[in-house]
Amino acid sequence: MRDCYSKPNIIPVFRGATKSLLGQTISAGDFHGKDGLGDAPHPDAPGLDLVQKEGAVSAMIRIVNENPGEVSLVATAPLTNVALAVKLDPTFPQKLKGLYLMGGNTDSRGNITVCGEYNFAADPEAAYIVLNEFICPVYIASWEFTCRSELPWAFCDGWLAQDTDKARFMKQIFKQIMESSSSNKTQGFISCDSYAMAAAIDETYIIETDHKAVTVELAGNFCRGMMVVDHLEILKKTHKAHILKKVDLEKFKTLMMNALK
């Protein structure tokens, strides 16, 4: 663990927005622990002093402007910062190589509200802006898709048993999540964000997608934050998203194994 934190090549972290666009909040509970890392503290863990002075939105705009057409953006949280980026720089989306999202739902199956997936429900306005204003290729790993693509528990045991600092760190921070998932008697581990990241790394792992126009419901007692898939093309939108439907799970397993080597 000590070696994991003492390496000099630290990935820069930029501070993003602290609230949704409208300032409303919705709690995800303690699924990832109170600290977001499974409550697995370490005395040598990097502190807030390593957070960059530049803000996350400014950094995204700068990096994309410096590398037009070369940057793939992977968003695995509420889309507040991504929405702010397009509002500050309307040309931001067209300069991206692609946008890969984990969020939204296709079958009205919520995981934080009756019909809302957390990342979209936490900031529906931001999700609406992103899905309606980003004209670059957009790939979506929805909540239902990730639930249908779980990793067998036997694979997870081998994945976390690798003799590396990364695997030991991952095992420690995932301990709480694994126990919670297994207690719910699921058939395997749902590694939600990893599906979007894998698509950005190797698009050949994507076997099938639904190419549909999408938007987000902003009103309603139960449906606020729900992703709307336009199967009938009533919205008349020219830009459509690629909603992941089927992927090569063997390639996905290989990517996951390599990530902890």
XYZ file of N, CA and C in Angstrom:
783
model
N 0.821 -1.206 0.000
C 0.000 0.000 0.000
C 0.859 1.260 0.000
N 1.965 1.224 0.762
C 2.823 2.401 0.845
C 3.390 2.744 -0.526
N 3.814 1.711 -1.288
C 4.377 1.962 -2.610
C 3.342 2.566 -3.550
N 2.095 2.154 -3.368
C 1.026 2.646 -4.227
C 0.903 4.163 -4.134
N 1.166 4.720 -2.959
C 0.990 6.153 -2.760
C 2.289 6.941 -2.925
N 3.421 6.258 -2.954
C 4.689 6.981 -2.968
C 5.240 7.211 -4.366
N 4.587 6.661 -5.376
C 5.064 6.844 -6.745
C 4.882 8.300 -7.172
N 5.873 8.854 -7.879
C 5.832 10.277 -8.224
C 4.835 10.626 -9.329
N 4.468 9.664 -10.188
C 3.594 9.965 -11.322
C 2.134 9.953 -10.881
N 1.712 11.026 -10.278
C 0.352 11.131 -9.762
C -0.544 11.781 -10.812
N -1.698 11.153 -11.062
C -2.655 11.708 -12.016
C -3.263 12.981 -11.420
N -3.233 14.104 -12.144
C -3.764 15.356 -11.592
C -5.271 15.271 -11.343
N -5.696 15.822 -10.238
C -7.109 15.853 -9.873
C -7.553 17.309 -9.778
N -8.672 17.630 -10.441
C -9.190 18.991 -10.458
C -10.522 19.033 -9.721
N -10.723 20.060 -8.932
C -11.949 20.180 -8.144
C -13.113 20.632 -9.024
N -14.209 19.884 -8.962
C -15.393 20.209 -9.755
C -16.458 20.919 -8.945
N -17.656 20.986 -9.497
C -18.782 21.653 -8.848
C -19.167 20.923 -7.574
N -19.619 21.660 -6.586
C -20.011 21.063 -5.306
C -21.513 20.814 -5.221
N -22.278 21.404 -6.158
C -23.726 21.232 -6.152
C -24.225 21.051 -7.579
N -25.443 20.578 -7.712
C -26.073 20.470 -9.019
C -26.335 21.864 -9.570
N -26.746 21.959 -10.827
C -26.982 23.263 -11.450
C -28.033 24.072 -10.699
N -29.040 23.416 -10.161
C -30.091 24.119 -9.410
C -29.845 24.090 -7.914
N -28.741 23.495 -7.497
C -28.406 23.466 -6.085
C -29.128 22.404 -5.286
N -29.935 21.588 -5.953
C -30.649 20.524 -5.250
C -29.713 19.342 -5.028
N -29.938 18.611 -3.957
C -29.073 17.477 -3.655
C -29.888 16.212 -3.481
N -29.249 15.097 -3.813
C -29.850 13.784 -3.618
C -28.735 12.860 -3.151
N -28.968 12.147 -2.098
C -27.915 11.334 -1.496
C -27.845 9.946 -2.129
N -26.619 9.480 -2.339
C -26.407 8.117 -2.846
C -26.198 7.145 -1.695
N -26.294 7.636 -0.464
C -26.066 6.777 0.685
C -24.583 6.485 0.870
N -24.286 5.443 1.595
C -22.889 5.085 1.891
C -22.451 3.840 1.134
N -22.998 3.629 -0.041
C -22.663 2.425 -0.815
C -21.165 2.313 -1.058
N -20.515 3.450 -1.338
C -19.067 3.470 -1.551
C -18.319 3.910 -0.287
N -18.997 3.869 0.844
C -18.388 4.325 2.084
C -18.587 5.816 2.262
N -18.350 6.296 3.440
C -18.512 7.720 3.704
C -17.456 8.560 2.995
N -16.289 7.958 2.703
C -15.219 8.704 2.037
C -15.148 8.421 0.544
N -16.072 7.599 0.020
C -16.068 7.277 -1.400
C -15.072 6.203 -1.782
N -14.272 5.754 -0.821
C -13.277 4.714 -1.077
C -13.427 3.573 -0.074
N -14.662 3.221 0.199
C -14.916 2.078 1.059
C -14.464 2.247 2.493
N -14.262 3.498 2.921
C -13.800 3.770 4.293
C -12.541 2.977 4.623
N -11.621 2.987 3.681
C -10.354 2.267 3.870
C -9.215 3.270 3.941
N -9.087 3.983 5.062
C -8.066 5.041 5.169
C -6.656 4.472 5.177
N -5.718 5.307 4.755
C -4.309 4.914 4.747
C -3.488 6.130 5.160
N -2.517 5.953 6.041
C -1.757 7.116 6.535
C -0.979 7.848 5.462
N -0.651 7.187 4.357
C 0.126 7.831 3.299
C -0.727 8.244 2.102
N -2.043 8.221 2.257
C -2.916 8.614 1.155
C -2.731 10.091 0.826
N -2.768 10.439 -0.471
C -2.634 11.862 -0.851
C -3.715 12.702 -0.198
N -3.393 13.937 0.132
C -4.346 14.836 0.761
C -4.870 15.875 -0.208
N -5.712 16.760 0.292
C -6.311 17.800 -0.544
C -5.267 18.787 -1.058
N -4.076 18.764 -0.466
C -3.027 19.674 -0.924
C -2.575 19.343 -2.335
N -2.895 18.123 -2.815
C -2.500 17.732 -4.166
C -3.544 18.101 -5.218
N -4.712 18.577 -4.791
C -5.730 18.992 -5.750
C -5.231 20.224 -6.508
N -5.385 20.216 -7.825
C -4.892 21.308 -8.664
C -5.629 22.611 -8.352
N -4.948 23.719 -8.523
C -5.580 25.021 -8.299
C -6.603 25.339 -9.385
N -6.363 24.866 -10.594
C -7.297 25.082 -11.695
C -8.552 24.250 -11.463
N -9.719 24.818 -11.760
C -10.974 24.103 -11.598
C -11.180 23.055 -12.680
N -12.029 22.069 -12.406
C -12.253 20.958 -13.326
C -12.838 21.407 -14.666
N -13.796 22.327 -14.638
C -14.435 22.771 -15.882
C -13.422 23.498 -16.761
N -12.654 24.392 -16.153
C -11.619 25.115 -16.890
C -10.586 24.148 -17.461
N -10.216 23.147 -16.675
C -9.209 22.179 -17.122
C -9.712 21.377 -18.316
N -10.974 20.942 -18.270
C -11.537 20.185 -19.394
C -11.531 21.010 -20.680
N -11.986 22.246 -20.569
C -12.032 23.106 -21.746
C -10.620 23.337 -22.301
N -9.677 23.595 -21.413
C -8.294 23.838 -21.839
C -7.691 22.611 -22.528
N -7.833 21.451 -21.908
C -7.234 20.228 -22.458
C -7.835 19.882 -23.807
N -9.147 20.044 -23.950
C -9.802 19.735 -25.220
C -9.409 20.745 -26.292
N -9.302 22.019 -25.929
C -8.894 23.033 -26.899
C -7.449 22.842 -27.351
N -6.620 22.313 -26.462
C -5.226 22.049 -26.819
C -5.073 20.791 -27.664
N -6.092 19.924 -27.624
C -6.019 18.655 -28.347
C -7.340 18.354 -29.056
N -7.756 19.227 -29.990
C -9.063 19.041 -30.636
C -9.144 17.717 -31.399
N -10.247 17.017 -31.200
C -10.472 15.762 -31.904
C -9.707 14.583 -31.357
N -8.976 14.759 -30.267
C -8.146 13.679 -29.735
C -8.563 13.216 -28.345
N -9.449 13.953 -27.701
C -9.800 13.656 -26.305
C -11.129 12.921 -26.226
N -11.123 11.773 -25.525
C -12.354 11.063 -25.197
C -12.685 11.373 -23.738
N -13.876 11.848 -23.494
C -14.301 12.217 -22.139
C -15.180 11.112 -21.572
N -14.791 10.588 -20.414
C -15.562 9.542 -19.750
C -16.197 10.148 -18.503
N -17.521 10.141 -18.443
C -18.245 10.752 -17.329
C -18.971 9.661 -16.554
N -18.571 9.473 -15.301
C -19.136 8.387 -14.491
C -19.775 8.918 -13.208
N -20.260 10.134 -13.269
C -20.880 10.776 -12.108
C -21.948 11.733 -12.630
N -22.660 12.444 -11.760
C -23.567 13.478 -12.254
C -22.846 14.415 -13.217
N -23.567 14.927 -14.207
C -22.954 15.602 -15.355
C -22.829 17.117 -15.198
N -22.819 17.602 -13.975
C -22.772 19.039 -13.721
C -21.577 19.715 -14.398
N -20.386 19.185 -14.194
C -19.184 19.809 -14.764
C -19.194 19.781 -16.288
N -19.683 18.679 -16.855
C -19.725 18.545 -18.315
C -20.713 19.543 -18.908
N -21.836 19.733 -18.230
C -22.820 20.712 -18.697
C -22.275 22.133 -18.600
N -21.577 22.427 -17.526
C -20.982 23.758 -17.368
C -19.955 24.034 -18.453
N -19.231 22.997 -18.870
C -18.202 23.172 -19.900
C -18.812 23.642 -21.216
N -19.947 23.045 -21.612
C -20.565 23.448 -22.880
C -21.207 24.827 -22.762
N -21.631 25.220 -21.568
C -22.206 26.548 -21.402
C -21.125 27.630 -21.449
N -19.940 27.311 -20.934
C -18.837 28.267 -20.981
C -18.179 28.301 -22.353
N -18.162 27.157 -23.034
C -17.557 27.069 -24.362
C -18.463 26.214 -25.247
N -19.362 26.840 -25.998
C -20.315 26.099 -26.833
C -19.642 25.202 -27.882
N -18.361 25.454 -28.186
C -17.667 24.622 -29.178
C -17.039 23.385 -28.538
N -17.132 23.266 -27.212
C -16.498 22.163 -26.495
C -16.909 20.784 -27.020
N -18.209 20.504 -27.202
C -18.614 19.158 -27.630
C -18.065 18.748 -28.990
N -18.035 19.678 -29.933
C -17.603 19.321 -31.283
C -16.107 19.062 -31.377
N -15.365 19.430 -30.326
C -13.926 19.189 -30.318
C -13.556 17.864 -29.664
N -14.544 17.206 -29.059
C -14.286 15.925 -28.415
C -14.241 14.805 -29.445
N -13.417 13.806 -29.177
C -13.410 12.599 -30.004
C -14.653 11.783 -29.714
N -15.052 11.744 -28.443
C -16.251 11.021 -28.056
C -16.564 11.256 -26.598
N -17.827 11.036 -26.241
C -18.271 11.159 -24.858
C -18.846 9.817 -24.418
N -18.356 9.310 -23.296
C -18.769 7.998 -22.801
C -19.393 8.185 -21.415
N -20.655 7.821 -21.287
C -21.391 8.066 -20.053
C -21.783 6.776 -19.362
N -21.682 6.763 -18.033
C -22.383 5.748 -17.252
C -23.503 6.489 -16.562
N -24.717 6.163 -16.935
C -25.839 6.857 -16.336
C -27.103 6.647 -17.132
N -28.195 7.121 -16.576
C -29.470 7.010 -17.266
C -30.034 5.598 -17.208
N -31.247 5.481 -17.695
C -31.891 4.175 -17.732
C -32.763 4.064 -18.970
N -33.003 2.856 -19.387
C -33.749 2.620 -20.631
C -35.112 1.996 -20.400
N -35.323 1.420 -19.224
C -36.570 0.693 -18.955
C -37.316 1.246 -17.746
N -37.081 2.528 -17.449
C -37.721 3.178 -16.298
C -37.357 2.520 -14.982
N -36.214 1.856 -14.938
C -35.778 1.170 -13.717
C -34.831 2.084 -12.949
N -35.266 2.593 -11.823
C -34.433 3.478 -11.042
C -33.571 2.731 -10.046
N -32.539 3.400 -9.546
C -31.737 2.818 -8.470
C -31.586 3.788 -7.291
N -32.162 4.990 -7.450
C -32.128 5.967 -6.359
C -33.503 6.608 -6.167
N -34.281 6.686 -7.269
C -35.686 7.080 -7.222
C -36.468 6.016 -7.984
N -37.772 6.145 -8.011
C -38.607 5.127 -8.660
C -38.185 4.907 -10.115
N -37.922 5.993 -10.821
C -37.603 5.886 -12.250
C -36.264 6.507 -12.625
N -35.445 6.875 -11.647
C -34.213 7.581 -11.966
C -32.947 6.872 -11.529
N -31.975 6.811 -12.413
C -30.625 6.336 -12.084
C -29.880 7.484 -11.421
N -29.019 7.195 -10.463
C -28.439 8.234 -9.610
C -27.743 9.351 -10.379
N -26.843 9.033 -11.307
C -26.055 10.070 -11.975
C -26.934 11.091 -12.700
N -28.048 10.635 -13.259
C -28.952 11.553 -13.945
C -29.889 12.234 -12.947
N -30.376 11.477 -11.973
C -31.326 12.038 -11.008
C -30.674 13.078 -10.102
N -29.353 12.979 -9.903
C -28.659 13.929 -9.030
C -28.566 15.313 -9.660
N -28.597 15.394 -10.998
C -28.609 16.680 -11.689
C -29.288 16.515 -13.045
N -30.616 16.421 -13.055
C -31.354 16.210 -14.310
C -31.113 17.297 -15.348
N -31.004 18.555 -14.886
C -30.780 19.650 -15.842
C -29.448 19.485 -16.563
N -28.425 19.071 -15.830
C -27.113 18.857 -16.446
C -27.177 17.724 -17.457
N -27.846 16.618 -17.095
C -27.984 15.496 -18.014
C -28.756 15.913 -19.267
N -29.781 16.730 -19.085
C -30.574 17.230 -20.219
C -29.702 18.041 -21.167
N -28.905 18.937 -20.602
C -28.027 19.777 -21.426
C -27.033 18.917 -22.214
N -26.419 17.964 -21.540
C -25.408 17.135 -22.194
C -26.022 16.302 -23.326
N -27.138 15.655 -23.067
C -27.739 14.791 -24.087
C -28.325 15.576 -25.247
N -28.619 16.850 -25.030
C -29.224 17.648 -26.095
C -28.246 18.588 -26.799
N -27.075 18.830 -26.217
C -26.155 19.789 -26.818
C -24.825 19.192 -27.272
N -24.544 17.950 -26.896
C -23.284 17.342 -27.315
C -23.481 16.623 -28.640
N -22.758 17.082 -29.661
C -22.930 16.537 -31.001
C -21.815 15.568 -31.386
N -20.869 15.347 -30.483
C -19.835 14.349 -30.739
C -20.458 12.961 -30.555
N -19.768 11.895 -30.970
C -20.295 10.548 -30.710
C -20.504 10.338 -29.209
N -21.694 9.896 -28.829
C -22.031 9.688 -27.417
C -22.382 8.218 -27.189
N -21.737 7.613 -26.209
C -21.990 6.214 -25.857
C -22.498 6.172 -24.417
N -23.573 5.429 -24.188
C -24.194 5.391 -22.867
C -24.248 3.971 -22.329
N -23.645 3.771 -21.164
C -23.802 2.514 -20.427
C -24.872 2.770 -19.376
N -26.082 2.345 -19.654
C -27.208 2.635 -18.762
C -27.214 1.686 -17.568
N -28.016 2.038 -16.576
C -28.124 1.226 -15.369
C -28.580 -0.200 -15.685
N -29.618 -0.348 -16.517
C -30.115 -1.686 -16.833
C -29.074 -2.511 -17.585
N -28.336 -1.859 -18.497
C -27.300 -2.579 -19.240
C -26.245 -3.133 -18.298
N -25.799 -2.327 -17.344
C -24.764 -2.797 -16.424
C -25.289 -3.948 -15.566
N -26.566 -3.894 -15.206
C -27.148 -4.974 -14.395
C -27.206 -6.286 -15.170
N -27.344 -6.185 -16.474
C -27.406 -7.403 -17.297
C -26.022 -7.916 -17.678
N -24.981 -7.182 -17.316
C -23.620 -7.535 -17.745
C -22.701 -7.738 -16.550
N -23.216 -8.283 -15.464
C -22.427 -8.435 -14.250
C -21.269 -9.418 -14.446
N -20.244 -9.234 -13.625
C -19.070 -10.103 -13.640
C -19.260 -11.223 -12.626
N -19.045 -12.483 -13.018
C -19.226 -13.599 -12.083
C -18.350 -13.434 -10.846
N -18.853 -13.876 -9.701
C -18.095 -13.758 -8.457
C -16.758 -14.489 -8.547
N -16.738 -15.607 -9.254
C -15.493 -16.371 -9.388
C -14.429 -15.540 -10.098
N -14.832 -14.772 -11.106
C -13.876 -13.895 -11.789
C -13.370 -12.821 -10.835
N -14.272 -12.236 -10.062
C -13.882 -11.171 -9.144
C -12.857 -11.653 -8.125
N -13.000 -12.890 -7.669
C -12.038 -13.440 -6.713
C -10.639 -13.458 -7.308
N -10.530 -13.913 -8.566
C -9.226 -13.949 -9.231
C -8.716 -12.562 -9.579
N -9.628 -11.679 -9.940
C -9.279 -10.297 -10.296
C -8.613 -9.585 -9.126
N -9.190 -9.740 -7.954
C -8.671 -9.052 -6.771
C -7.540 -9.809 -6.077
N -7.279 -11.046 -6.516
C -6.235 -11.857 -5.885
C -4.869 -11.677 -6.547
N -4.803 -10.825 -7.577
C -3.521 -10.603 -8.250
C -2.515 -10.002 -7.266
N -1.270 -10.433 -7.404
C -0.222 -10.014 -6.465
C 0.378 -8.679 -6.892
N -0.437 -7.628 -6.807
C 0.007 -6.278 -7.153
C -0.539 -5.285 -6.136
N 0.114 -4.143 -6.032
C -0.374 -3.085 -5.131
C -1.759 -2.618 -5.546
N -1.980 -2.541 -6.877
C -3.284 -2.074 -7.368
C -4.397 -3.020 -6.932
N -4.155 -4.318 -7.065
C -5.180 -5.303 -6.706
C -5.457 -5.275 -5.204
N -4.406 -5.141 -4.411
C -4.598 -5.092 -2.967
C -5.375 -3.839 -2.555
N -5.071 -2.733 -3.212
C -5.789 -1.484 -2.935
C -7.254 -1.614 -3.339
N -7.492 -2.168 -4.531
C -8.866 -2.331 -5.014
C -9.652 -3.266 -4.106
N -9.019 -4.340 -3.647
C -9.704 -5.280 -2.770
C -10.119 -4.603 -1.475
N -9.271 -3.731 -0.972
C -9.567 -3.060 0.284
C -10.728 -2.081 0.133
N -10.712 -1.278 -0.929
C -11.769 -0.267 -1.073
C -13.076 -0.866 -1.590
N -13.003 -2.064 -2.220
C -14.209 -2.711 -2.731
C -14.831 -3.673 -1.726
N -14.188 -3.888 -0.593
C -14.655 -4.888 0.365
C -16.110 -4.654 0.761
N -16.434 -3.428 1.104
C -17.788 -3.104 1.533
C -18.801 -3.304 0.415
N -18.440 -2.885 -0.817
C -19.341 -3.012 -1.960
C -19.586 -4.479 -2.289
N -18.518 -5.276 -2.267
C -18.643 -6.698 -2.573
C -19.566 -7.388 -1.570
N -19.392 -7.076 -0.307
C -20.221 -7.698 0.730
C -21.681 -7.291 0.569
N -21.908 -6.025 0.245
C -23.270 -5.544 0.058
C -23.921 -6.206 -1.145
N -23.156 -6.325 -2.238
C -23.692 -6.912 -3.466
C -24.003 -8.389 -3.282
N -23.087 -9.115 -2.650
C -23.293 -10.554 -2.470
C -24.448 -10.836 -1.521
N -24.649 -9.954 -0.535
C -25.749 -10.151 0.412
C -27.103 -9.959 -0.261
N -27.123 -9.225 -1.377
C -28.356 -9.035 -2.136
C -28.622 -10.182 -3.089
N -27.766 -11.206 -3.021
C -27.913 -12.435 -3.810
C -27.904 -12.164 -5.314
N -27.079 -11.216 -5.760
C -26.916 -10.989 -7.191
C -26.061 -12.096 -7.788
N -26.173 -12.285 -9.090
C -25.423 -13.343 -9.770
C -23.955 -12.993 -9.966
N -23.620 -11.721 -9.795
C -22.246 -11.286 -9.974
C -22.095 -9.834 -9.573
N -20.908 -9.297 -9.811
C -20.595 -7.924 -9.425
C -20.907 -6.973 -10.567
N -21.636 -5.906 -10.285
C -21.988 -4.906 -11.288
C -21.007 -3.752 -11.163
N -20.025 -3.718 -12.047
C -18.987 -2.686 -12.010
C -19.380 -1.553 -12.944
N -20.385 -0.784 -12.529
C -21.080 0.166 -13.416
C -20.161 1.024 -14.283
N -19.302 1.821 -13.642
C -18.505 2.805 -14.370
C -17.519 2.164 -15.342
N -17.086 0.954 -15.029
C -16.064 0.298 -15.844
C -16.529 0.043 -17.271
N -17.835 -0.134 -17.478
C -18.340 -0.410 -18.821
C -18.154 0.795 -19.743
N -18.382 1.984 -19.210
C -18.179 3.198 -20.002
C -16.697 3.412 -20.282
N -15.863 3.176 -19.270
C -14.428 3.334 -19.458
C -13.890 2.349 -20.482
N -14.367 1.105 -20.427
C -13.912 0.086 -21.366
C -14.260 0.468 -22.798
N -15.434 1.058 -23.002
C -15.842 1.484 -24.344
C -14.915 2.558 -24.884
N -14.452 3.445 -24.007
C -13.540 4.509 -24.435
C -12.158 3.948 -24.765
N -11.745 2.922 -24.042
C -10.417 2.328 -24.258
C -10.394 1.453 -25.500
N -11.436 0.638 -25.690
C -11.460 -0.318 -26.802
C -12.890 -0.474 -27.300
N -13.245 0.274 -28.325
C -14.607 0.234 -28.850
C -14.947 -1.112 -29.474
N -13.936 -1.937 -29.787
C -14.226 -3.245 -30.392
C -14.921 -4.178 -29.409
N -14.923 -3.830 -28.118
C -15.618 -4.679 -27.158
C -17.125 -4.469 -27.221
N -17.549 -3.404 -27.906
C -18.978 -3.144 -28.088
C -19.481 -4.000 -29.247
N -20.440 -4.848 -28.973
C -20.996 -5.732 -29.993
C -22.264 -5.158 -30.609
N -23.113 -4.585 -29.772
C -24.402 -4.102 -30.265
C -24.852 -2.879 -29.473
N -25.401 -1.900 -30.174
C -25.965 -0.719 -29.518
C -27.319 -0.392 -30.129
N -28.116 0.340 -29.379
C -29.313 0.971 -29.926
C -28.928 2.398 -30.261
N -29.104 2.789 -31.533
C -28.761 4.149 -31.955
C -30.041 4.972 -31.941
N -30.265 5.681 -30.821
C -31.530 6.371 -30.624
C -31.316 7.797 -30.123
N -32.270 8.649 -30.402
C -32.287 9.982 -29.801
C -32.698 9.832 -28.343
N -32.069 10.598 -27.481
C -32.377 10.517 -26.052
C -32.497 11.917 -25.456
N -33.238 12.003 -24.387
C -33.336 13.242 -23.631
C -33.626 12.865 -22.176
N -33.917 13.849 -21.341
C -34.135 13.595 -19.917
C -35.408 14.299 -19.458
N -36.208 13.619 -18.667
C -37.431 14.199 -18.115
C -37.068 15.107 -16.938
N -37.544 16.352 -16.979
C -37.213 17.324 -15.940
C -38.356 17.591 -14.972
N -39.524 17.011 -15.205
C -40.679 17.251 -14.342
C -41.271 15.918 -13.896
N -42.400 16.008 -13.206
C -43.096 14.798 -12.781
C -42.803 14.426 -11.341
N -43.747 13.761 -10.712
C -43.588 13.344 -9.321
C -42.649 12.155 -9.180
N -42.609 11.287 -10.176
C -41.815 10.070 -10.094
C -40.749 9.958 -11.182
N -40.891 10.699 -12.278
C -40.041 10.487 -13.453
C -38.924 11.516 -13.629
N -38.819 12.506 -12.747
C -37.761 13.505 -12.896
C -36.394 12.816 -12.880
N -35.576 13.125 -13.880
C -34.250 12.536 -13.978
C -34.207 11.258 -14.799
N -35.342 10.778 -15.249
C -35.374 9.550 -16.049
C -34.916 9.831 -17.474
N -34.071 8.964 -18.010
C -33.659 9.107 -19.400
C -34.786 8.630 -20.306
N -35.075 9.401 -21.336
C -36.140 9.078 -22.281
C -35.514 8.658 -23.601
N -35.848 7.464 -24.063
C -35.343 6.943 -25.329
C -36.441 7.093 -26.376
N -36.127 7.787 -27.468
C -37.129 8.103 -28.492
C -37.186 6.993 -29.547
N -37.901 5.920 -29.241
C -38.016 4.791 -30.171
C -38.850 5.152 -31.396
N -39.773 6.078 -31.255
C -40.687 6.425 -32.354
C -40.214 7.630 -33.157
N -39.051 8.206 -32.781
C -38.482 9.381 -33.455
C -39.438 10.564 -33.459
N -40.164 10.710 -32.375
C -41.094 11.824 -32.219
C -40.338 13.127 -31.972
N -39.161 13.045 -31.335
C -38.403 14.246 -31.010
C -37.764 14.902 -32.227
N -37.657 14.156 -33.331
C -37.081 14.687 -34.581
C -35.654 15.202 -34.388
N -34.893 14.544 -33.539
C -33.508 14.948 -33.306
C -32.597 14.306 -34.344
N -31.662 15.096 -34.862
C -30.729 14.567 -35.857
C -29.561 13.831 -35.206
N -29.230 14.217 -33.974
C -28.113 13.567 -33.290
C -28.643 12.488 -32.357
N -28.075 11.294 -32.485
C -28.511 10.166 -31.677
C -27.336 9.587 -30.893
N -27.659 8.940 -29.795
C -26.632 8.337 -28.939
C -26.560 6.837 -29.179
N -25.395 6.276 -28.865
C -25.205 4.830 -28.950
C -25.426 4.259 -27.546
N -26.543 3.582 -27.343
C -26.860 2.998 -26.043
C -26.363 1.560 -26.034
N -25.399 1.265 -25.172
C -24.822 -0.074 -25.147
C -25.897 -1.120 -24.878
N -25.862 -2.161 -25.684
C -26.849 -3.231 -25.549
C -26.178 -4.580 -25.294
N -25.044 -4.817 -25.970
C -24.321 -6.079 -25.795
C -22.838 -5.828 -25.993
N -22.008 -6.387 -25.116
C -20.560 -6.217 -25.215
C -19.878 -7.580 -25.085
N -18.612 -7.605 -25.481
C -17.796 -8.810 -25.362
C -17.272 -8.892 -23.930
N -17.902 -9.702 -23.105
C -17.530 -9.771 -21.697
C -16.144 -10.364 -21.484
N -15.669 -11.191 -22.415
C -14.318 -11.736 -22.282
C -13.277 -10.629 -22.471
N -13.514 -9.744 -23.439
C -12.622 -8.594 -23.618
C -12.696 -7.676 -22.407
N -13.903 -7.532 -21.872
C -14.089 -6.699 -20.696
C -13.311 -7.260 -19.511
N -13.361 -8.568 -19.341
C -12.617 -9.210 -18.252
C -11.114 -8.990 -18.416
N -10.651 -9.064 -19.656
C -9.222 -8.850 -19.914
C -8.812 -7.433 -19.542
N -9.631 -6.452 -19.917
C -9.349 -5.058 -19.564
C -9.331 -4.878 -18.048
N -10.270 -5.510 -17.375
C -10.339 -5.396 -15.915
C -9.113 -6.037 -15.264
N -8.700 -7.191 -15.749
C -7.507 -7.855 -15.214
C -6.272 -6.992 -15.437
N -6.137 -6.465 -16.651
C -4.948 -5.653 -16.979
C -4.891 -4.377 -16.156
N -6.048 -3.864 -15.768
C -6.091 -2.613 -15.005
C -5.420 -2.754 -13.636
N -5.367 -3.978 -13.111
C -4.799 -4.180 -11.775
C -3.424 -4.833 -11.805
N -2.856 -4.987 -12.993
C -1.508 -5.581 -13.078
C -0.440 -4.582 -12.648
